[in-house]
PDB file of C-alpha atoms in Angstrom:
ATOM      1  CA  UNK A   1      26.285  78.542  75.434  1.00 81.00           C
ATOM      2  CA  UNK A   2      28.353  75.562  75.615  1.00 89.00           C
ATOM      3  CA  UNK A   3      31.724  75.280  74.634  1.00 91.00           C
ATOM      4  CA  UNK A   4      31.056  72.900  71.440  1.00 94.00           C
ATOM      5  CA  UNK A   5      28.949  75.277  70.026  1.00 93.00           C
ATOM      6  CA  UNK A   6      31.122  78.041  70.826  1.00 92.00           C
ATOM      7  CA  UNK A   7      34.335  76.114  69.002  1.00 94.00           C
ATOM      8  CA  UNK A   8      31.938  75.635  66.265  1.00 94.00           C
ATOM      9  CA  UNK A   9      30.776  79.312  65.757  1.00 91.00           C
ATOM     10  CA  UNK A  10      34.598  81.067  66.211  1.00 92.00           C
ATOM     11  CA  UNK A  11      35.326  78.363  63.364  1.00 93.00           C
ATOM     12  CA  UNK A  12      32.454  79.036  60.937  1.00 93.00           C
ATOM     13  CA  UNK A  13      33.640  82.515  61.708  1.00 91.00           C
ATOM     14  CA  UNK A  14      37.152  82.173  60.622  1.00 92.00           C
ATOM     15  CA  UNK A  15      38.382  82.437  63.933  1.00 92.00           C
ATOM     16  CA  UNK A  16      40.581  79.566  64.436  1.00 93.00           C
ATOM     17  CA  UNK A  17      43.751  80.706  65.821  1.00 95.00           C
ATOM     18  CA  UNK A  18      41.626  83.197  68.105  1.00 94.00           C
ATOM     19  CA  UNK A  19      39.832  79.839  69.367  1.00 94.00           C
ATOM     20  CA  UNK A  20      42.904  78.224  69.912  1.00 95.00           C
ATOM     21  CA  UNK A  21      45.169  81.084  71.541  1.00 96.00           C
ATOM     22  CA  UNK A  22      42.869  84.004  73.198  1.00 95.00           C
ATOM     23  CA  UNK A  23      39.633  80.752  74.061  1.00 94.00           C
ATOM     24  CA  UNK A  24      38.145  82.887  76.747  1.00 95.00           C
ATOM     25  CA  UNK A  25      38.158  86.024  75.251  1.00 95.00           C
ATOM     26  CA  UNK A  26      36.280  84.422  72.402  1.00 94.00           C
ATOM     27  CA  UNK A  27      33.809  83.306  74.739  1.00 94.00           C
ATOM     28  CA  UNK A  28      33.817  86.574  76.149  1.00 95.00           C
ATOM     29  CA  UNK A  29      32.479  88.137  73.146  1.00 92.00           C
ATOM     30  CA  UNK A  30      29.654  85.761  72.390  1.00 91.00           C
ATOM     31  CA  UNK A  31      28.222  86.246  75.778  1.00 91.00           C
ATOM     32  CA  UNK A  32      27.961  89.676  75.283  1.00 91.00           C
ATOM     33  CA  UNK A  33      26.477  89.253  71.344  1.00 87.00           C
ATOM     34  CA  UNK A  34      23.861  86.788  73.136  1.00 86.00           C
ATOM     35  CA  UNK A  35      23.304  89.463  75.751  1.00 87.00           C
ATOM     36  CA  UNK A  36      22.847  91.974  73.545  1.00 86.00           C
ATOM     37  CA  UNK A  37      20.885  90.293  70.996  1.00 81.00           C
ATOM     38  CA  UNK A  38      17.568  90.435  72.792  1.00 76.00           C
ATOM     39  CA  UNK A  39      18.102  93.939  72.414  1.00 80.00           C
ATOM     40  CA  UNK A  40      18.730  94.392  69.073  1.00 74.00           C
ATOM     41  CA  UNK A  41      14.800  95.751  67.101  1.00 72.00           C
ATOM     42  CA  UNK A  42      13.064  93.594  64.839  1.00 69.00           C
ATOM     43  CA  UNK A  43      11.802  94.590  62.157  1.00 68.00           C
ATOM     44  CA  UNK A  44       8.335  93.083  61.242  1.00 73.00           C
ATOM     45  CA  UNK A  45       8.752  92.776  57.630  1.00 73.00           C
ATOM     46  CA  UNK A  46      12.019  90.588  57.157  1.00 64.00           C
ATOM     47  CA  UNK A  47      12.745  91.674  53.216  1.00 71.00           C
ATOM     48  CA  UNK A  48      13.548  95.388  55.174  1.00 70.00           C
ATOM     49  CA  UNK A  49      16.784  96.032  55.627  1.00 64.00           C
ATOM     50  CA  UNK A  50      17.735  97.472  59.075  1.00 59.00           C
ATOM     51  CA  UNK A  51      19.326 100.688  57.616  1.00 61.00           C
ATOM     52  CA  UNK A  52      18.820 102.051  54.344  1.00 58.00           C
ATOM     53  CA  UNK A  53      21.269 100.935  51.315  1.00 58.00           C
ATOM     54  CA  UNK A  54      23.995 103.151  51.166  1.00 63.00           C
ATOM     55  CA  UNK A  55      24.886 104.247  47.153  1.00 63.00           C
ATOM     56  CA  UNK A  56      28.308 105.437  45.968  1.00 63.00           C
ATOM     57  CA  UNK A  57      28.525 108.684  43.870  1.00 68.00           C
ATOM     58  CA  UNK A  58      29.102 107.384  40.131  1.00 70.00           C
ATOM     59  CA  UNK A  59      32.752 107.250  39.211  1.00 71.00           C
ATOM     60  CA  UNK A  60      33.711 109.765  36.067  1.00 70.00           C
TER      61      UNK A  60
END
């Protein structure tokens, strides 16, 4: 991944002042996400969610 796109992910992320102060562990990170995300299942039906919903007991 180039650096641009990098920048512009860690932004849409939020992560500006990581970007500007800790750069290469930012790119760090996204090198392992894009490493990883080859690995990651698929499921074949994209309305599924990957894990079931979670509910909260009712409050009383």
């Amino acid at each position: 991944m180039d650096e641009k796109t990098a920048e512009t992910l860690a932004i849409a992320a939020g992560l500006e002042k990581a970007w500007a102060n800790h750069r290469a562990d930012v790119l760090d990170a996204l090198a392992t996400l894009a490493a990883h995300k080859a690995n990651l299942p698929r499921a074949t039906n994209a309305a599924v969610e990957p894990v079931p919903a979670y509910s909260l007991a009712p409050r009383r």
